[in-house]
Amino acid sequence: MFVRIFALLGLCMALSACASVDYSKLPPGTFSGSLFVMWVDEGGSSGDGNFLFVPDPEDPLIFRRSDPQSAGAVIRPGLMYTDGGSIPKIAQVFKGLSPWGYAPAYMIHDWIFTARHCIVDGESNARFDQVRDVTFKDSAEILGEAIQGLIADERVQPNDLAGNAITTAVDSAIARRLWDERGACKALVVKPDDVAAAEAAIPGSSRAITRRSFRLPPETAPVPAERRAKIVTRVTF
């Protein structure tokens, strides 16, 4: 996740309560489709490696908020880099704080931040329209609703401590500064060989990426087998 959850959480708690979202009062959203993640490389110092979320055009991961009139009511994430929940090893010993424990929810939040960074940098691509009017507070609420949805669907066990910790972190002042950061979109561009690897695994997964927004060549040939990303997990709702 682009917001480093527990680095933010520790400072947030040290400075006193700074969240405006009450996780316990958030309604559960609903998921449908499949989640498909591929390993890319070891990543940086935070998180557990660098991965690629790959949308399946035949069975796309979709999140729906309980209120169909709310901002980001229906979210369908596109091809993007992710590192899951970015939870440090020291915190992963606690129940519910695995970097992939709430993976579908993290993918939705990562997509919101990916879109936000590109929107503030002037991208007008229609693939970001579904979350264009999502506010910072909405982004934290959506993550909480997604976690509540996984609990309601009995995909994960109830855990108010983890849910509160995560939503508090992504609703902090530090997270807000990241939300408004400019110049971040360029680093989020999926590299052509990673696009090719995703396309080789799930044909049609890259069709939503345009040359205009991600500057890809007209045709992206499959990369050599030894360069293909490795499948980590695929979950179907």
PDB file of C-alpha atoms in Angstrom:
ATOM      1  CA  MET A   1       0.000   0.000   0.000  1.00  0.00           C
ATOM      2  CA  PHE A   2       1.345   3.401  -0.896  1.00  0.00           C
ATOM      3  CA  VAL A   3       0.481   4.713   2.578  1.00  0.00           C
ATOM      4  CA  ARG A   4       2.942   3.097   5.007  1.00  0.00           C
ATOM      5  CA  ILE A   5       0.378   1.985   7.542  1.00  0.00           C
ATOM      6  CA  PHE A   6       2.262   1.474  10.749  1.00  0.00           C
ATOM      7  CA  ALA A   7       4.882   4.154  10.325  1.00  0.00           C
ATOM      8  CA  LEU A   8       1.950   6.531  10.068  1.00  0.00           C
ATOM      9  CA  LEU A   9       0.026   4.891  12.880  1.00  0.00           C
ATOM     10  CA  GLY A  10       2.826   5.111  15.421  1.00  0.00           C
ATOM     11  CA  LEU A  11       3.359   8.813  14.874  1.00  0.00           C
ATOM     12  CA  CYS A  12      -0.365   9.452  14.692  1.00  0.00           C
ATOM     13  CA  MET A  13      -0.961   7.882  18.100  1.00  0.00           C
ATOM     14  CA  ALA A  14       2.034   9.648  19.582  1.00  0.00           C
ATOM     15  CA  LEU A  15       0.581  12.994  18.570  1.00  0.00           C
ATOM     16  CA  SER A  16      -2.873  12.003  19.949  1.00  0.00           C
ATOM     17  CA  ALA A  17      -5.974  10.888  18.093  1.00  0.00           C
ATOM     18  CA  CYS A  18      -6.007  12.294  14.598  1.00  0.00           C
ATOM     19  CA  ALA A  19      -8.552  10.181  12.738  1.00  0.00           C
ATOM     20  CA  SER A  20     -12.001  11.381  11.782  1.00  0.00           C
ATOM     21  CA  VAL A  21     -13.275   8.018  10.546  1.00  0.00           C
ATOM     22  CA  ASP A  22     -15.011   5.700  13.024  1.00  0.00           C
ATOM     23  CA  TYR A  23     -14.279   2.210  11.723  1.00  0.00           C
ATOM     24  CA  SER A  24     -16.898   0.599  13.979  1.00  0.00           C
ATOM     25  CA  LYS A  25     -19.689   2.570  12.299  1.00  0.00           C
ATOM     26  CA  LEU A  26     -18.698   1.848   8.708  1.00  0.00           C
ATOM     27  CA  PRO A  27     -21.121  -0.351   6.735  1.00  0.00           C
ATOM     28  CA  PRO A  28     -19.737  -3.348   4.867  1.00  0.00           C
ATOM     29  CA  GLY A  29     -19.232  -3.081   1.137  1.00  0.00           C
ATOM     30  CA  THR A  30     -19.275  -6.047  -1.226  1.00  0.00           C
ATOM     31  CA  PHE A  31     -16.681  -7.631  -3.489  1.00  0.00           C
ATOM     32  CA  SER A  32     -17.105  -9.607  -6.686  1.00  0.00           C
ATOM     33  CA  GLY A  33     -14.700 -11.002  -9.247  1.00  0.00           C
ATOM     34  CA  SER A  34     -11.137 -12.254  -8.875  1.00  0.00           C
ATOM     35  CA  LEU A  35      -7.980 -10.913  -7.289  1.00  0.00           C
ATOM     36  CA  PHE A  36      -4.803 -11.812  -9.152  1.00  0.00           C
ATOM     37  CA  VAL A  37      -1.349 -10.658  -7.985  1.00  0.00           C
ATOM     38  CA  MET A  38       2.060 -11.247  -9.582  1.00  0.00           C
ATOM     39  CA  TRP A  39       5.508 -10.850  -8.027  1.00  0.00           C
ATOM     40  CA  VAL A  40       7.760  -8.344  -9.794  1.00  0.00           C
ATOM     41  CA  ASP A  41      10.840  -7.807  -7.613  1.00  0.00           C
ATOM     42  CA  GLU A  42      12.049  -7.476  -4.026  1.00  0.00           C
ATOM     43  CA  GLY A  43      10.842  -3.902  -3.711  1.00  0.00           C
ATOM     44  CA  GLY A  44      12.182  -1.289  -1.307  1.00  0.00           C
ATOM     45  CA  SER A  45      12.840  -1.222   2.411  1.00  0.00           C
ATOM     46  CA  SER A  46       9.147  -1.156   3.315  1.00  0.00           C
ATOM     47  CA  GLY A  47       6.585  -3.872   2.734  1.00  0.00           C
ATOM     48  CA  ASP A  48       7.160  -7.400   1.476  1.00  0.00           C
ATOM     49  CA  GLY A  49       8.263  -6.881  -2.109  1.00  0.00           C
ATOM     50  CA  ASN A  50       6.923  -5.252  -5.241  1.00  0.00           C
ATOM     51  CA  PHE A  51       3.912  -6.844  -6.908  1.00  0.00           C
ATOM     52  CA  LEU A  52       1.563  -6.213  -9.786  1.00  0.00           C
ATOM     53  CA  PHE A  53      -2.192  -6.306  -9.419  1.00  0.00           C
ATOM     54  CA  VAL A  54      -3.536  -7.762 -12.674  1.00  0.00           C
ATOM     55  CA  PRO A  55      -7.222  -7.243 -13.530  1.00  0.00           C
ATOM     56  CA  ASP A  56      -8.994 -10.159 -15.187  1.00  0.00           C
ATOM     57  CA  PRO A  57     -11.193  -8.735 -17.969  1.00  0.00           C
ATOM     58  CA  GLU A  58     -13.401 -11.824 -17.774  1.00  0.00           C
ATOM     59  CA  ASP A  59     -13.840 -11.681 -13.988  1.00  0.00           C
ATOM     60  CA  PRO A  60     -12.675  -8.259 -12.730  1.00  0.00           C
ATOM     61  CA  LEU A  61     -12.297  -7.443  -9.058  1.00  0.00           C
ATOM     62  CA  ILE A  62     -15.060  -4.959  -8.213  1.00  0.00           C
ATOM     63  CA  PHE A  63     -15.898  -3.281  -4.922  1.00  0.00           C
ATOM     64  CA  ARG A  64     -19.308  -1.743  -4.270  1.00  0.00           C
ATOM     65  CA  ARG A  65     -20.034   0.580  -1.381  1.00  0.00           C
ATOM     66  CA  SER A  66     -23.277   0.071   0.528  1.00  0.00           C
ATOM     67  CA  ASP A  67     -24.548   3.499  -0.581  1.00  0.00           C
ATOM     68  CA  PRO A  68     -24.804   3.522  -4.394  1.00  0.00           C
ATOM     69  CA  GLN A  69     -24.948   7.341  -4.341  1.00  0.00           C
ATOM     70  CA  SER A  70     -21.649   7.776  -2.503  1.00  0.00           C
ATOM     71  CA  ALA A  71     -18.366   8.833  -4.089  1.00  0.00           C
ATOM     72  CA  GLY A  72     -16.521   5.819  -5.476  1.00  0.00           C
ATOM     73  CA  ALA A  73     -19.693   3.764  -5.253  1.00  0.00           C
ATOM     74  CA  VAL A  74     -18.296   1.170  -7.666  1.00  0.00           C
ATOM     75  CA  ILE A  75     -14.535   0.691  -7.937  1.00  0.00           C
ATOM     76  CA  ARG A  76     -12.802  -1.564 -10.436  1.00  0.00           C
ATOM     77  CA  PRO A  77      -9.018  -1.318 -10.003  1.00  0.00           C
ATOM     78  CA  GLY A  78      -6.749  -1.455 -13.027  1.00  0.00           C
ATOM     79  CA  LEU A  79      -3.240  -2.759 -13.638  1.00  0.00           C
ATOM     80  CA  MET A  80      -0.965  -1.267 -10.977  1.00  0.00           C
ATOM     81  CA  TYR A  81       2.009  -1.855  -8.724  1.00  0.00           C
ATOM     82  CA  THR A  82       1.298  -2.708  -5.099  1.00  0.00           C
ATOM     83  CA  ASP A  83       3.066  -3.970  -2.007  1.00  0.00           C
ATOM     84  CA  GLY A  84      -0.019  -5.061  -0.121  1.00  0.00           C
ATOM     85  CA  GLY A  85      -0.485  -3.468   3.269  1.00  0.00           C
ATOM     86  CA  SER A  86       3.124  -2.273   3.719  1.00  0.00           C
ATOM     87  CA  ILE A  87       3.086  -3.568   7.290  1.00  0.00           C
ATOM     88  CA  PRO A  88       6.538  -3.822   8.938  1.00  0.00           C
ATOM     89  CA  LYS A  89       7.723  -7.252  10.056  1.00  0.00           C
ATOM     90  CA  ILE A  90       7.590  -6.242  13.727  1.00  0.00           C
ATOM     91  CA  ALA A  91       3.840  -5.638  13.479  1.00  0.00           C
ATOM     92  CA  GLN A  92       3.009  -8.719  11.431  1.00  0.00           C
ATOM     93  CA  VAL A  93       2.999 -10.928  14.534  1.00  0.00           C
ATOM     94  CA  PHE A  94      -0.356  -9.431  15.527  1.00  0.00           C
ATOM     95  CA  LYS A  95      -3.570 -10.979  14.286  1.00  0.00           C
ATOM     96  CA  GLY A  96      -5.042  -9.165  11.296  1.00  0.00           C
ATOM     97  CA  LEU A  97      -1.854  -7.279  10.488  1.00  0.00           C
ATOM     98  CA  SER A  98      -0.493  -9.376   7.655  1.00  0.00           C
ATOM     99  CA  PRO A  99       0.437  -7.295   4.578  1.00  0.00           C
ATOM    100  CA  TRP A 100      -1.880  -9.525   2.562  1.00  0.00           C
ATOM    101  CA  GLY A 101      -4.508 -10.369   5.194  1.00  0.00           C
ATOM    102  CA  TYR A 102      -6.955  -7.840   3.754  1.00  0.00           C
ATOM    103  CA  ALA A 103      -5.532  -7.975   0.236  1.00  0.00           C
ATOM    104  CA  PRO A 104      -8.745  -7.162  -1.696  1.00  0.00           C
ATOM    105  CA  ALA A 105      -9.307  -4.088   0.496  1.00  0.00           C
ATOM    106  CA  TYR A 106      -5.695  -2.985   0.029  1.00  0.00           C
ATOM    107  CA  MET A 107      -6.036  -3.269  -3.743  1.00  0.00           C
ATOM    108  CA  ILE A 108      -9.037  -0.934  -3.703  1.00  0.00           C
ATOM    109  CA  HIS A 109      -7.223   1.627  -1.548  1.00  0.00           C
ATOM    110  CA  ASP A 110      -4.052   1.371  -3.643  1.00  0.00           C
ATOM    111  CA  TRP A 111      -6.066   2.014  -6.792  1.00  0.00           C
ATOM    112  CA  ILE A 112      -7.634   5.106  -5.232  1.00  0.00           C
ATOM    113  CA  PHE A 113      -4.171   6.478  -4.383  1.00  0.00           C
ATOM    114  CA  THR A 114      -2.750   5.525  -7.790  1.00  0.00           C
ATOM    115  CA  ALA A 115      -5.600   7.353  -9.485  1.00  0.00           C
ATOM    116  CA  ARG A 116      -5.307  10.329  -7.135  1.00  0.00           C
ATOM    117  CA  HIS A 117      -1.598  10.802  -7.826  1.00  0.00           C
ATOM    118  CA  CYS A 118      -2.203  10.745 -11.560  1.00  0.00           C
ATOM    119  CA  ILE A 119      -5.259  13.004 -11.332  1.00  0.00           C
ATOM    120  CA  VAL A 120      -3.366  15.716  -9.423  1.00  0.00           C
ATOM    121  CA  ASP A 121      -0.625  15.442 -12.039  1.00  0.00           C
ATOM    122  CA  GLY A 122      -3.137  16.285 -14.752  1.00  0.00           C
ATOM    123  CA  GLU A 123      -4.135  12.866 -16.096  1.00  0.00           C
ATOM    124  CA  SER A 124      -7.612  12.983 -17.625  1.00  0.00           C
ATOM    125  CA  ASN A 125      -7.817   9.321 -18.621  1.00  0.00           C
ATOM    126  CA  ALA A 126     -11.332   7.937 -18.236  1.00  0.00           C
ATOM    127  CA  ARG A 127     -10.107   4.882 -16.333  1.00  0.00           C
ATOM    128  CA  PHE A 128      -9.718   7.119 -13.281  1.00  0.00           C
ATOM    129  CA  ASP A 129     -13.220   8.590 -13.503  1.00  0.00           C
ATOM    130  CA  GLN A 130     -14.747   6.066 -11.085  1.00  0.00           C
ATOM    131  CA  VAL A 131     -12.714   7.568  -8.221  1.00  0.00           C
ATOM    132  CA  ARG A 132     -12.155  11.101  -9.507  1.00  0.00           C
ATOM    133  CA  ASP A 133     -14.574  12.613  -6.975  1.00  0.00           C
ATOM    134  CA  VAL A 134     -13.347  10.509  -4.022  1.00  0.00           C
ATOM    135  CA  THR A 135     -12.071  12.716  -1.194  1.00  0.00           C
ATOM    136  CA  PHE A 136      -9.287  11.884   1.239  1.00  0.00           C
ATOM    137  CA  LYS A 137     -11.833  11.040   3.938  1.00  0.00           C
ATOM    138  CA  ASP A 138     -13.745   8.903   1.442  1.00  0.00           C
ATOM    139  CA  SER A 139     -10.556   6.935   0.734  1.00  0.00           C
ATOM    140  CA  ALA A 140     -10.183   5.965   4.405  1.00  0.00           C
ATOM    141  CA  GLU A 141     -13.879   5.131   4.719  1.00  0.00           C
ATOM    142  CA  ILE A 142     -13.760   2.986   1.588  1.00  0.00           C
ATOM    143  CA  LEU A 143     -10.840   0.979   2.971  1.00  0.00           C
ATOM    144  CA  GLY A 144     -12.726   0.453   6.229  1.00  0.00           C
ATOM    145  CA  GLU A 145     -15.893  -0.544   4.380  1.00  0.00           C
ATOM    146  CA  ALA A 146     -13.875  -2.992   2.291  1.00  0.00           C
ATOM    147  CA  ILE A 147     -12.445  -4.624   5.416  1.00  0.00           C
ATOM    148  CA  GLN A 148     -15.927  -4.744   6.940  1.00  0.00           C
ATOM    149  CA  GLY A 149     -17.108  -6.373   3.708  1.00  0.00           C
ATOM    150  CA  LEU A 150     -14.490  -9.115   3.946  1.00  0.00           C
ATOM    151  CA  ILE A 151     -15.648  -9.783   7.516  1.00  0.00           C
ATOM    152  CA  ALA A 152     -19.336  -9.833   6.548  1.00  0.00           C
ATOM    153  CA  ASP A 153     -18.524 -12.266   3.743  1.00  0.00           C
ATOM    154  CA  GLU A 154     -16.644 -14.427   6.279  1.00  0.00           C
ATOM    155  CA  ARG A 155     -13.435 -14.156   4.288  1.00  0.00           C
ATOM    156  CA  VAL A 156     -11.632 -12.955   7.412  1.00  0.00           C
ATOM    157  CA  GLN A 157     -12.420 -13.043  11.110  1.00  0.00           C
ATOM    158  CA  PRO A 158     -13.719  -9.966  12.960  1.00  0.00           C
ATOM    159  CA  ASN A 159     -10.875  -7.871  14.340  1.00  0.00           C
ATOM    160  CA  ASP A 160     -11.764  -4.363  15.466  1.00  0.00           C
ATOM    161  CA  LEU A 161      -8.223  -3.659  16.670  1.00  0.00           C
ATOM    162  CA  ALA A 162      -6.708  -4.259  13.234  1.00  0.00           C
ATOM    163  CA  GLY A 163      -9.536  -2.495  11.413  1.00  0.00           C
ATOM    164  CA  ASN A 164      -9.273   0.552  13.650  1.00  0.00           C
ATOM    165  CA  ALA A 165      -5.477   0.636  13.388  1.00  0.00           C
ATOM    166  CA  ILE A 166      -5.527   0.493   9.609  1.00  0.00           C
ATOM    167  CA  THR A 167      -8.239   3.091   9.093  1.00  0.00           C
ATOM    168  CA  THR A 168      -6.604   5.404  11.640  1.00  0.00           C
ATOM    169  CA  ALA A 169      -3.307   5.190   9.764  1.00  0.00           C
ATOM    170  CA  VAL A 170      -4.774   5.979   6.357  1.00  0.00           C
ATOM    171  CA  ASP A 171      -6.812   8.844   7.815  1.00  0.00           C
ATOM    172  CA  SER A 172      -3.819  10.592   9.407  1.00  0.00           C
ATOM    173  CA  ALA A 173      -2.351  14.010   8.608  1.00  0.00           C
ATOM    174  CA  ILE A 174       0.721  12.319   7.124  1.00  0.00           C
ATOM    175  CA  ALA A 175      -1.453  10.254   4.815  1.00  0.00           C
ATOM    176  CA  ARG A 176      -3.241  13.450   3.822  1.00  0.00           C
ATOM    177  CA  ARG A 177       0.049  14.998   2.709  1.00  0.00           C
ATOM    178  CA  LEU A 178       0.737  11.927   0.579  1.00  0.00           C
ATOM    179  CA  TRP A 179      -2.758  12.270  -0.874  1.00  0.00           C
ATOM    180  CA  ASP A 180      -1.942  15.760  -2.146  1.00  0.00           C
ATOM    181  CA  GLU A 181       1.578  14.883  -3.328  1.00  0.00           C
ATOM    182  CA  ARG A 182       2.424  16.016  -6.840  1.00  0.00           C
ATOM    183  CA  GLY A 183       4.827  14.406  -9.289  1.00  0.00           C
ATOM    184  CA  ALA A 184       4.140  10.856  -8.069  1.00  0.00           C
ATOM    185  CA  CYS A 185       2.259   9.570 -11.116  1.00  0.00           C
ATOM    186  CA  LYS A 186       5.375   8.980 -13.211  1.00  0.00           C
ATOM    187  CA  ALA A 187       6.756   6.429 -10.754  1.00  0.00           C
ATOM    188  CA  LEU A 188       3.472   4.498 -10.883  1.00  0.00           C
ATOM    189  CA  VAL A 189       3.677   3.838 -14.609  1.00  0.00           C
ATOM    190  CA  VAL A 190       3.726   0.071 -15.182  1.00  0.00           C
ATOM    191  CA  LYS A 191       6.832  -0.894 -17.139  1.00  0.00           C
ATOM    192  CA  PRO A 192       6.314  -2.442 -20.600  1.00  0.00           C
ATOM    193  CA  ASP A 193       7.910  -5.779 -19.682  1.00  0.00           C
ATOM    194  CA  ASP A 194       5.656  -6.059 -16.626  1.00  0.00           C
ATOM    195  CA  VAL A 195       2.639  -5.232 -18.791  1.00  0.00           C
ATOM    196  CA  ALA A 196       3.727  -7.989 -21.163  1.00  0.00           C
ATOM    197  CA  ALA A 197       4.085 -10.471 -18.306  1.00  0.00           C
ATOM    198  CA  ALA A 198       0.610  -9.629 -17.061  1.00  0.00           C
ATOM    199  CA  GLU A 199      -0.806  -9.951 -20.570  1.00  0.00           C
ATOM    200  CA  ALA A 200       0.854 -13.352 -20.961  1.00  0.00           C
ATOM    201  CA  ALA A 201      -0.744 -14.542 -17.715  1.00  0.00           C
ATOM    202  CA  ILE A 202      -4.185 -13.014 -18.281  1.00  0.00           C
ATOM    203  CA  PRO A 203      -4.847 -12.027 -21.908  1.00  0.00           C
ATOM    204  CA  GLY A 204      -6.653  -8.701 -22.127  1.00  0.00           C
ATOM    205  CA  SER A 205      -5.484  -7.497 -18.712  1.00  0.00           C
ATOM    206  CA  SER A 206      -3.665  -4.503 -20.203  1.00  0.00           C
ATOM    207  CA  ARG A 207      -6.375  -3.345 -22.594  1.00  0.00           C
ATOM    208  CA  ALA A 208      -7.418  -0.428 -20.344  1.00  0.00           C
ATOM    209  CA  ILE A 209      -3.927   1.076 -20.426  1.00  0.00           C
ATOM    210  CA  THR A 210      -3.584   3.571 -23.238  1.00  0.00           C
ATOM    211  CA  ARG A 211      -0.440   4.820 -24.910  1.00  0.00           C
ATOM    212  CA  ARG A 212      -1.470   8.328 -23.984  1.00  0.00           C
ATOM    213  CA  SER A 213      -1.546   7.748 -20.249  1.00  0.00           C
ATOM    214  CA  PHE A 214       1.202   5.177 -19.780  1.00  0.00           C
ATOM    215  CA  ARG A 215       3.316   5.767 -22.896  1.00  0.00           C
ATOM    216  CA  LEU A 216       3.501   2.133 -23.997  1.00  0.00           C
ATOM    217  CA  PRO A 217       4.596   1.004 -27.451  1.00  0.00           C
ATOM    218  CA  PRO A 218       1.756   0.096 -29.858  1.00  0.00           C
ATOM    219  CA  GLU A 219       2.366  -3.588 -29.260  1.00  0.00           C
ATOM    220  CA  THR A 220       4.045  -5.179 -26.272  1.00  0.00           C
ATOM    221  CA  ALA A 221       5.627  -8.529 -27.047  1.00  0.00           C
ATOM    222  CA  PRO A 222       5.688 -11.238 -24.369  1.00  0.00           C
ATOM    223  CA  VAL A 223       8.851 -11.123 -22.267  1.00  0.00           C
ATOM    224  CA  PRO A 224      11.144 -14.159 -21.931  1.00  0.00           C
ATOM    225  CA  ALA A 225       9.855 -16.805 -19.557  1.00  0.00           C
ATOM    226  CA  GLU A 226      12.576 -16.165 -16.988  1.00  0.00           C
ATOM    227  CA  ARG A 227      11.452 -12.540 -16.746  1.00  0.00           C
ATOM    228  CA  ARG A 228       7.784 -13.217 -16.236  1.00  0.00           C
ATOM    229  CA  ALA A 229       6.329 -12.250 -12.908  1.00  0.00           C
ATOM    230  CA  LYS A 230       5.333 -15.099 -10.652  1.00  0.00           C
ATOM    231  CA  ILE A 231       1.765 -15.719  -9.538  1.00  0.00           C
ATOM    232  CA  VAL A 232       1.319 -15.169  -5.809  1.00  0.00           C
ATOM    233  CA  THR A 233      -2.383 -15.677  -5.349  1.00  0.00           C
ATOM    234  CA  ARG A 234      -5.732 -15.604  -7.065  1.00  0.00           C
ATOM    235  CA  VAL A 235      -8.920 -15.286  -5.034  1.00  0.00           C
ATOM    236  CA  THR A 236     -12.422 -15.398  -6.486  1.00  0.00           C
ATOM    237  CA  PHE A 237     -15.483 -13.856  -4.846  1.00  0.00           C
TER     238      PHE A 237
END
